[in-house]
mmCIF file of C-alpha atoms in Angstrom:
data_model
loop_
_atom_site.group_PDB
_atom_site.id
_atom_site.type_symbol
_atom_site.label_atom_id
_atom_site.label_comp_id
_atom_site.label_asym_id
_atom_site.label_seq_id
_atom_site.Cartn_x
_atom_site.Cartn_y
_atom_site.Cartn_z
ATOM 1 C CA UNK A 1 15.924 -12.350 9.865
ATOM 2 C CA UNK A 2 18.807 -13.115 12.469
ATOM 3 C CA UNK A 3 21.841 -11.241 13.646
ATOM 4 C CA UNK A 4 23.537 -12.476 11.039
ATOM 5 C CA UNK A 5 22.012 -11.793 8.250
ATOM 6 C CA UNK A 6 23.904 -9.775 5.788
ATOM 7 C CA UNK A 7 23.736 -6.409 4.661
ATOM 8 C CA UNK A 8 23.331 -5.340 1.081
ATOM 9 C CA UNK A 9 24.384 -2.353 -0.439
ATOM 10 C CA UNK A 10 22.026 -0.082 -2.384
ATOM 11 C CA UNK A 11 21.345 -1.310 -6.038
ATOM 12 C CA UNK A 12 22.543 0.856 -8.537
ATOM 13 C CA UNK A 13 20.228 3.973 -10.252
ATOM 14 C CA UNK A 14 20.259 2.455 -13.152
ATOM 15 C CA UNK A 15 19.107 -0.730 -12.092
ATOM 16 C CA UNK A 16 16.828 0.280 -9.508
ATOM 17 C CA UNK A 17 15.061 2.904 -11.998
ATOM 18 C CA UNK A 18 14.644 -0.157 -14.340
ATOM 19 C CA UNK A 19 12.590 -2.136 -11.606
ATOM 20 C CA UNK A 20 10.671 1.124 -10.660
ATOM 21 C CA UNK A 21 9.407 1.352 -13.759
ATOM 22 C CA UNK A 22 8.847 -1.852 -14.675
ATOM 23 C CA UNK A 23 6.698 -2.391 -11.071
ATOM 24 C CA UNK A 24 4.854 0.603 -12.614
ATOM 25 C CA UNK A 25 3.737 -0.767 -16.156
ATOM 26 C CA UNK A 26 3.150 -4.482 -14.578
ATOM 27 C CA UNK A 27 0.746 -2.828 -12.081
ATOM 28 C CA UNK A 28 -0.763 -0.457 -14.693
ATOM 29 C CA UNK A 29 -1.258 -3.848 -16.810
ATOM 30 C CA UNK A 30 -3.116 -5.387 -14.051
ATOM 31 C CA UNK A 31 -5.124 -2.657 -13.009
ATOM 32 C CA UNK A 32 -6.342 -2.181 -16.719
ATOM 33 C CA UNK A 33 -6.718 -5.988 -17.533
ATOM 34 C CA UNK A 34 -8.990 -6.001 -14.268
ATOM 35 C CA UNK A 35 -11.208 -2.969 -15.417
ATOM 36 C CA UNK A 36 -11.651 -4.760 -18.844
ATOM 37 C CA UNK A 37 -12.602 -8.254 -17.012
ATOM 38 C CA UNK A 38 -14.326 -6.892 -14.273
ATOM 39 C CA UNK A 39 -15.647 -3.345 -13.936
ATOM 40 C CA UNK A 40 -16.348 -2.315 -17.908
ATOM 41 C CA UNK A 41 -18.904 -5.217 -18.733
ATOM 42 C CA UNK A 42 -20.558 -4.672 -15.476
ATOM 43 C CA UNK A 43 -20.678 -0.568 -16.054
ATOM 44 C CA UNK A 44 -19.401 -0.424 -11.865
ATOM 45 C CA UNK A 45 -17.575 2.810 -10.915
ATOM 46 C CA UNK A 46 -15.079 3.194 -8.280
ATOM 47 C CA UNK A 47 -13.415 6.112 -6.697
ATOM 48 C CA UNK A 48 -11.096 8.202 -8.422
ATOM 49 C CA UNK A 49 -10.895 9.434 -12.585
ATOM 50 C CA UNK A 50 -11.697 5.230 -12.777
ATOM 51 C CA UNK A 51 -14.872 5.717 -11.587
ATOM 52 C CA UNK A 52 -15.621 9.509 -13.286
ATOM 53 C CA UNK A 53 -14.639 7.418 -17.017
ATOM 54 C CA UNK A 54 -17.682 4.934 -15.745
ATOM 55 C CA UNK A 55 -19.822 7.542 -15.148
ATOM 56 C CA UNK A 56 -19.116 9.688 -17.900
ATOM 57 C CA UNK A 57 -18.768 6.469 -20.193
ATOM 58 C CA UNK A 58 -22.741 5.885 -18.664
ATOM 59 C CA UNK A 59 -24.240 9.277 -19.904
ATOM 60 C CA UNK A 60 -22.012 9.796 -23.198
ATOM 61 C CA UNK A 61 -20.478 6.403 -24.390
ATOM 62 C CA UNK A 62 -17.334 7.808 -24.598
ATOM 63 C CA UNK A 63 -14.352 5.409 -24.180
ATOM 64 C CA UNK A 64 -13.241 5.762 -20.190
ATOM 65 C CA UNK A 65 -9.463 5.828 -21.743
ATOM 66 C CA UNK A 66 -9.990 8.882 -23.453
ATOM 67 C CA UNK A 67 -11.809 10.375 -20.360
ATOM 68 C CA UNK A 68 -9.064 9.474 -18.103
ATOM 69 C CA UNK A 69 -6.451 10.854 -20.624
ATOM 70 C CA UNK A 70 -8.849 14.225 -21.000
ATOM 71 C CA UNK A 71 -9.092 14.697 -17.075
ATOM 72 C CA UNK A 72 -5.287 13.224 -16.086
ATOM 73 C CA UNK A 73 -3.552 15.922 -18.401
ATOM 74 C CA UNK A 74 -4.617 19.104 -16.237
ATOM 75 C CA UNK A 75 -3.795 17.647 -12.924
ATOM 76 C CA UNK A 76 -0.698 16.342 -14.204
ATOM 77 C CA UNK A 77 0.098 20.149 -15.527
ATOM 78 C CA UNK A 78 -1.462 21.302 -12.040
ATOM 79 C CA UNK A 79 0.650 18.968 -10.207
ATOM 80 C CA UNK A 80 4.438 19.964 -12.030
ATOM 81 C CA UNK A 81 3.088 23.583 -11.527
ATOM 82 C CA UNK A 82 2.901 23.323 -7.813
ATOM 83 C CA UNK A 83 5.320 20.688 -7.093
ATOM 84 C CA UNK A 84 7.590 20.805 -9.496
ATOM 85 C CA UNK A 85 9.611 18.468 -11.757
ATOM 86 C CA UNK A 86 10.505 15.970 -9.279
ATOM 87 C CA UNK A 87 7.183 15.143 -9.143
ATOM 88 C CA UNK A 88 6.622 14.307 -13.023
ATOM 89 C CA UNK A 89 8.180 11.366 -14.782
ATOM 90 C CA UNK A 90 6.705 8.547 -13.383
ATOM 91 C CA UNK A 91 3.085 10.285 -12.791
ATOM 92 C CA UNK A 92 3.289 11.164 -16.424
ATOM 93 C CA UNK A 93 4.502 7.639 -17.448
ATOM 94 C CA UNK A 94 1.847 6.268 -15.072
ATOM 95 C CA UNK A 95 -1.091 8.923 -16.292
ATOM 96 C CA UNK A 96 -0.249 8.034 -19.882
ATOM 97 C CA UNK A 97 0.371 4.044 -19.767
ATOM 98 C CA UNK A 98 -2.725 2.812 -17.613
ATOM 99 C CA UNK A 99 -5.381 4.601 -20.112
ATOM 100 C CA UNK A 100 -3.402 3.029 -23.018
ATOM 101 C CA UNK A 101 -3.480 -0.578 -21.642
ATOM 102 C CA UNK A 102 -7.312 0.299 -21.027
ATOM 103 C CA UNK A 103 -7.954 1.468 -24.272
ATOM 104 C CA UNK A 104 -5.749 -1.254 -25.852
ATOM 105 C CA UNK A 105 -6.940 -4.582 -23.426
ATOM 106 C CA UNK A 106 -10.276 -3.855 -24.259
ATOM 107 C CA UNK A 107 -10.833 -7.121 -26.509
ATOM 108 C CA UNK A 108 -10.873 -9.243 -22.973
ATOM 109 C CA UNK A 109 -13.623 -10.666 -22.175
ATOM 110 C CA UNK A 110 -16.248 -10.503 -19.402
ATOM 111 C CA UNK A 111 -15.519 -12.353 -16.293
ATOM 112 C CA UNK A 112 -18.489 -12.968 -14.526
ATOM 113 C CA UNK A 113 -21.728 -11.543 -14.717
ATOM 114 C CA UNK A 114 -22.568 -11.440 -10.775
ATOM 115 C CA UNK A 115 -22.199 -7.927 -9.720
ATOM 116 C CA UNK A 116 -20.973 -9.005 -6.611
ATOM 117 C CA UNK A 117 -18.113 -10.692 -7.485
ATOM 118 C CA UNK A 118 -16.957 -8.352 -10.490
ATOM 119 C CA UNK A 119 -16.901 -5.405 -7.692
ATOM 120 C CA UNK A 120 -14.815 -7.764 -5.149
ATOM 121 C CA UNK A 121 -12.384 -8.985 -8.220
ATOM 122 C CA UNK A 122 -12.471 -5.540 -9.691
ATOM 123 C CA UNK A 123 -11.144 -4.223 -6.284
ATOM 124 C CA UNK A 124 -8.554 -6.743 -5.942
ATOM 125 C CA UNK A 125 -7.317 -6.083 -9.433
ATOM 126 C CA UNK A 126 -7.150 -2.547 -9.571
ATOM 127 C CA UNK A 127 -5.828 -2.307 -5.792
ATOM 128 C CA UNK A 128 -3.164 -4.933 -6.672
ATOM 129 C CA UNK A 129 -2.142 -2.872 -9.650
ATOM 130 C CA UNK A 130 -2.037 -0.114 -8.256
ATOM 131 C CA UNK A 131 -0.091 -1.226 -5.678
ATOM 132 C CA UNK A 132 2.408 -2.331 -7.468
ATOM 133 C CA UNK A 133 2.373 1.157 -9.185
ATOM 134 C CA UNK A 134 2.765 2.684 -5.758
ATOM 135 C CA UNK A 135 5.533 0.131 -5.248
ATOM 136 C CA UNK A 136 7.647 1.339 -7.957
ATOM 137 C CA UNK A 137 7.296 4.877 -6.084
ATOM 138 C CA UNK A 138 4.959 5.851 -9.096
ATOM 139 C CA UNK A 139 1.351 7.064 -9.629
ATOM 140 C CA UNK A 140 -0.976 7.151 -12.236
ATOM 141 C CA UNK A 141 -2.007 11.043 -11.471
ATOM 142 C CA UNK A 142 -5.665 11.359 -11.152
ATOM 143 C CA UNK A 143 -7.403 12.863 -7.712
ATOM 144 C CA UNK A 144 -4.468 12.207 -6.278
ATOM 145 C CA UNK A 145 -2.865 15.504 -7.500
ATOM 146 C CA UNK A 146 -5.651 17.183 -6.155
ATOM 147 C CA UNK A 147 -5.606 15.702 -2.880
ATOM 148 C CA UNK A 148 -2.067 16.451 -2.594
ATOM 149 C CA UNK A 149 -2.508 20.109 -3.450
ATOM 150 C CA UNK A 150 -5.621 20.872 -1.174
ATOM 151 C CA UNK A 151 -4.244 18.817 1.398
ATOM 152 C CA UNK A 152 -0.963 21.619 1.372
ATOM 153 C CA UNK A 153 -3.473 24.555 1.025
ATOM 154 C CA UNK A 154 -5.592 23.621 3.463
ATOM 155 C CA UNK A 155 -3.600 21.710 6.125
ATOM 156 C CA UNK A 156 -5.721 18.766 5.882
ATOM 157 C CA UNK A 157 -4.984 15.230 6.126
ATOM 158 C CA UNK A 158 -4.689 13.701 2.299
ATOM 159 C CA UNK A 159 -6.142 10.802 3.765
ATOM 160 C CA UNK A 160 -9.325 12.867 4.481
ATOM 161 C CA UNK A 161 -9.276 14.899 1.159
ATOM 162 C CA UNK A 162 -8.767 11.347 -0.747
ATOM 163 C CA UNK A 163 -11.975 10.216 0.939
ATOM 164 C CA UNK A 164 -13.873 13.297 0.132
ATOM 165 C CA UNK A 165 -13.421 13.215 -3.623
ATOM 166 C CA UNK A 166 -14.282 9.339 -3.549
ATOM 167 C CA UNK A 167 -17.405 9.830 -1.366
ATOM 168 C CA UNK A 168 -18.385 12.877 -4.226
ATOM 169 C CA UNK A 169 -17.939 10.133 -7.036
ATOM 170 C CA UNK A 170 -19.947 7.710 -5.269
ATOM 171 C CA UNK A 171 -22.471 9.854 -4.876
ATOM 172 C CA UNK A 172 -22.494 10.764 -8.100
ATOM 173 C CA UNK A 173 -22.606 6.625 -8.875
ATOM 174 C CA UNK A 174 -25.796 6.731 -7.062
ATOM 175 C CA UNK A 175 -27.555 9.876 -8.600
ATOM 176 C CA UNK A 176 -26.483 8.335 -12.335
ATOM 177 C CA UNK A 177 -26.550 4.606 -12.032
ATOM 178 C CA UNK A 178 -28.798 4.230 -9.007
ATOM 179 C CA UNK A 179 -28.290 3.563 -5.412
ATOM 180 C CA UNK A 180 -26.903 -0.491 -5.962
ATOM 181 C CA UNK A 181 -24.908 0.588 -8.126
ATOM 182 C CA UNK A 182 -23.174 2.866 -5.311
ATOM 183 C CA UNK A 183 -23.428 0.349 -3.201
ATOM 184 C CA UNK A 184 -21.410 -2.160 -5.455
ATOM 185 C CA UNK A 185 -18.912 0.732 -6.236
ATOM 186 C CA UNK A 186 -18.528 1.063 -2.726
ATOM 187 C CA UNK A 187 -17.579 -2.143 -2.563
ATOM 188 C CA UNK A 188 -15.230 -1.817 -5.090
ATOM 189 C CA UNK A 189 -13.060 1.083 -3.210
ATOM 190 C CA UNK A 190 -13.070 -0.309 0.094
ATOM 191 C CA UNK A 191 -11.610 -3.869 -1.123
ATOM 192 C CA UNK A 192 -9.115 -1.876 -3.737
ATOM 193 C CA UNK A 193 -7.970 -0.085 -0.592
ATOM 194 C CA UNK A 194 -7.175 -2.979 1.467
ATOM 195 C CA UNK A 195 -5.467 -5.096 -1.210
ATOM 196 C CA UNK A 196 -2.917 -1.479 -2.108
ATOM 197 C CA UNK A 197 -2.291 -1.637 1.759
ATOM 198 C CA UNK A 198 -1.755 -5.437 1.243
ATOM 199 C CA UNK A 199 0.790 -5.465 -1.131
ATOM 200 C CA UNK A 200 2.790 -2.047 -0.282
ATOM 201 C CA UNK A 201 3.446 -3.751 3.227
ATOM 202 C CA UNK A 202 3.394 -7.189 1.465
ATOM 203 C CA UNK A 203 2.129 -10.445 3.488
ATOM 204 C CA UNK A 204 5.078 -11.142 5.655
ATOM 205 C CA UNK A 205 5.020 -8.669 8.338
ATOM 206 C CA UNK A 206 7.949 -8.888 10.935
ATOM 207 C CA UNK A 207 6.520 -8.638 15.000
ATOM 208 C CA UNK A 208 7.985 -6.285 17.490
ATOM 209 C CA UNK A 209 8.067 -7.432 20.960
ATOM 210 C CA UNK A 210 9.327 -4.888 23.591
ATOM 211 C CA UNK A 211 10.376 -6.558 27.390
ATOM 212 C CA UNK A 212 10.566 -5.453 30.639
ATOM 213 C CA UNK A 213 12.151 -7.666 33.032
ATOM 214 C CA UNK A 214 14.344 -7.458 36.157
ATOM 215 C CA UNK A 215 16.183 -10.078 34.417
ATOM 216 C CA UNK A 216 16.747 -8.182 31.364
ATOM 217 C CA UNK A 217 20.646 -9.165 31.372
ATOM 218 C CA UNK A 218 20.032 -13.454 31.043
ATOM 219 C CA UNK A 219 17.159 -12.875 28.731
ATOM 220 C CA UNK A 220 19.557 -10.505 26.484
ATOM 221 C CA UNK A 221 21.524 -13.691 26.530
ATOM 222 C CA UNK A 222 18.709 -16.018 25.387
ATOM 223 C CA UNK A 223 17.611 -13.568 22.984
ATOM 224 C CA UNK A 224 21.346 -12.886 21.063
ATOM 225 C CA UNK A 225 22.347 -16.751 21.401
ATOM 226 C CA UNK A 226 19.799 -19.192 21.747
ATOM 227 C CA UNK A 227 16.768 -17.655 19.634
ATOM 228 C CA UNK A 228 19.719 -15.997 17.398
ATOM 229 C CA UNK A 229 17.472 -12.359 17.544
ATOM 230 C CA UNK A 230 19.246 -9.293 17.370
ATOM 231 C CA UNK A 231 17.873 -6.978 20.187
ATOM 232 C CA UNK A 232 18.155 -3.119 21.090
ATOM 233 C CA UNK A 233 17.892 -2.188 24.179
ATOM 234 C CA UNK A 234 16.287 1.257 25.097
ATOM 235 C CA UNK A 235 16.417 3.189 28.408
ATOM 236 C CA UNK A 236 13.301 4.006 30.305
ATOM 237 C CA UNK A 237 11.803 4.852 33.580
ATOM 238 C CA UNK A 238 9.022 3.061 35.171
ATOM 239 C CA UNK A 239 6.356 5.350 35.399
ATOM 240 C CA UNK A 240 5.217 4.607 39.375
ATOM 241 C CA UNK A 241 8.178 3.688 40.471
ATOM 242 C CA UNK A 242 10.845 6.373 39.020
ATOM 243 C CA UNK A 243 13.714 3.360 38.300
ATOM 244 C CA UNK A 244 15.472 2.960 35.561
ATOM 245 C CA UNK A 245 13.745 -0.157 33.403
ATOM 246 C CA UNK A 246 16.054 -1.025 30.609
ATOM 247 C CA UNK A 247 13.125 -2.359 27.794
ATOM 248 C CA UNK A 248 14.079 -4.785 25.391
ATOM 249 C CA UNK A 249 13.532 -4.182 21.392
ATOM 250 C CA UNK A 250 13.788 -7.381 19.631
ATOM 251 C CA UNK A 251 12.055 -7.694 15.706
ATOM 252 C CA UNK A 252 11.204 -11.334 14.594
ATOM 253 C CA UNK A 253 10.148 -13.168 11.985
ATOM 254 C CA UNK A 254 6.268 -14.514 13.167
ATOM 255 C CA UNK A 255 7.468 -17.844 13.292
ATOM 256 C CA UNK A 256 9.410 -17.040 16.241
ATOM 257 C CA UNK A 257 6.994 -15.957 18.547
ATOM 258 C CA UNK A 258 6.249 -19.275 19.894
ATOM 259 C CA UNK A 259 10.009 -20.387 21.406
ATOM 260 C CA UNK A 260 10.879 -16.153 22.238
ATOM 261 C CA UNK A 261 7.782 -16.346 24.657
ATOM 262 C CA UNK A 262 8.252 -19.345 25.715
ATOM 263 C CA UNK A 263 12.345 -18.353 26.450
ATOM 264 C CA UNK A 264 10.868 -15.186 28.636
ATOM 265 C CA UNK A 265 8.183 -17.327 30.467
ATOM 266 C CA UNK A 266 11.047 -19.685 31.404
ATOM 267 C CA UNK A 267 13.534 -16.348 32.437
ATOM 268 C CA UNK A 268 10.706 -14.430 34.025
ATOM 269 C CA UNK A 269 7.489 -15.510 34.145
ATOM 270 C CA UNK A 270 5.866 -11.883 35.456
ATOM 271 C CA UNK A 271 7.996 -9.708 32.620
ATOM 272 C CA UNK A 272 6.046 -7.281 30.990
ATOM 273 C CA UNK A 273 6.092 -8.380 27.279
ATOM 274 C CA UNK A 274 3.969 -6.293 24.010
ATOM 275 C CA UNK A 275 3.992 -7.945 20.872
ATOM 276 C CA UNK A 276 2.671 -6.274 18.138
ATOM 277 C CA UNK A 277 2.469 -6.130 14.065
ATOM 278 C CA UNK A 278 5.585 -4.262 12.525
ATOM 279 C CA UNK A 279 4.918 -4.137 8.784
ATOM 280 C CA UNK A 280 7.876 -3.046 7.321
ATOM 281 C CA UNK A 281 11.438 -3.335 8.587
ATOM 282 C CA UNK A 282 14.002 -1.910 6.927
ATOM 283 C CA UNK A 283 18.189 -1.445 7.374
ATOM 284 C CA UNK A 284 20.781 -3.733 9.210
ATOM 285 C CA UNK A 285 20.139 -7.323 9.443
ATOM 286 C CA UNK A 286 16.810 -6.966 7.153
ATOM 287 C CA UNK A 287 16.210 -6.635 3.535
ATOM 288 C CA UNK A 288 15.408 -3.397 2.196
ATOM 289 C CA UNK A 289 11.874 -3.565 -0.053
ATOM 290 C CA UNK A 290 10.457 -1.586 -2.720
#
């Protein structure tokens, strides 16, 4: 976005809590329509209380809603317990809605038969429900609680703990469906983790360039007329040769990367220029996202 782009004011509570949850049942309804295409004809697990209702669903035949709804209820206690009630509405709304739309989308029917491509569409489904879920600032409980609450006990990363518990359900995938099976459901979590990065950083990622130039002054110029950038500039010192370098912060849309290099080629051909990926921009000049 340019200089002059406007900007908005927050939206109101009300409003804003009415997209919130609404992002949160849309991406519970597409997380559950996927399991019912994809991952319940083809009996493939996944991380998380998804993949325990598989596996549990395997050796019992119960229905995986009522095993997510059986297994979600103590962690959601566990987490307003520890974290208190800030942490409860929307978990509870998410914890109780995606089970339902399981239980209640269950009369879709089966996809595909190819194992392979119900654990790459099963992936994307759930990992584009979820996160939209995640967009609405909402969960739908499971090991998530968990992770939260042994990643405070124990100091570890929730990143790490996350990938524990899924790496103890696959396992368990492999010891009760067999070792493709784990495979496939490996499959499953690593393309339902790139497709909830995906979509909580959405598509159109903004680039950061940062400049160092003697000839920081024109290209400001270039950069705040011509190209139509805003820019920041941040103090530094060169690291061999003690001076002052002012370096030049300038976020643009991808588009632009073409004509702003080819501005600070024409300025100064031996500036020191990084350009790299800046996923989410937020405040003046650029659009705040959920």
């Amino acid at each position: 976005m340019s200089k002059r782009s406007e900007r908005r004011g927050p939206a109101h509570p009300a409003f804003q809590a009415f997209v919130e949850f609404g992002m949160i049942t849309l991406g519970c309804a597409v997380a559950a329509a996927g399991f019912n295409l994809f991952m319940r004809p083809s009996g493939l697990a996944s991380g998380g209380i998804v993949g325990i209702s598989v596996l549990v669903r395997t050796l019992t035949g119960m229905e995986p809603a009522y095993i997510q709804w059986a297994l979600n209820l103590p962690l959601l206690l566990l987490g307003l317990f520890v974290f208190g009630k800030e942490y409860g509405l929307k978990t509870a709304f998410g914890s109780f809605l995606f089970p339902l739309l399981i239980l209640n989308l269950r009369f879709l029917p089966e996809a595909t038969r190819d194992p392979l491509l119900a654990s790459v569409f099963g992936g994307v489904s759930l990992g584009l429900g979820l996160g939209l879920v995640f967009r609405g600032k909402g969960s739908i409980g499971g090991l998530t609680v968990s992770a939260r609450v042994i990643s405070e006990r124990t100091g570890m990363a929730m990143g790490t703990v996350l990938a524990i518990q899924d790496g103890i359900v696959l396992a368990a995938a492999a010891f009760v469906l067999g070792l493709e099976a784990a495979l496939y459901a490996f499959v499953v979590v690593f393309v339902m983790g790139r497709v909830i990065d995906l979509v909580r950083v959405g598509l159109g990622g903004s680039k950061l360039a940062l400049v160092v130039s003697e000839k920081h002054e024109e290209l400001g110029k270039i950069i705040l007329g011509d190209l139509d950038r805003g820019m920041t500039i941040v103090g530094a010192r060169g690291g061999f040769t003690g001076k002052d370098r002012p370096v030049l912060m300038v976020v643009m849309d991808p588009s632009k990367i073409v004509p702003f290099k080819a501005a600070v080629r024409e300025v100064d051909p031996s500036a020191f220029v990084v350009i790299i990926d800046a996923h989410e921009v937020l405040g003046l000049g650029f659009k705040s996202r959920l």
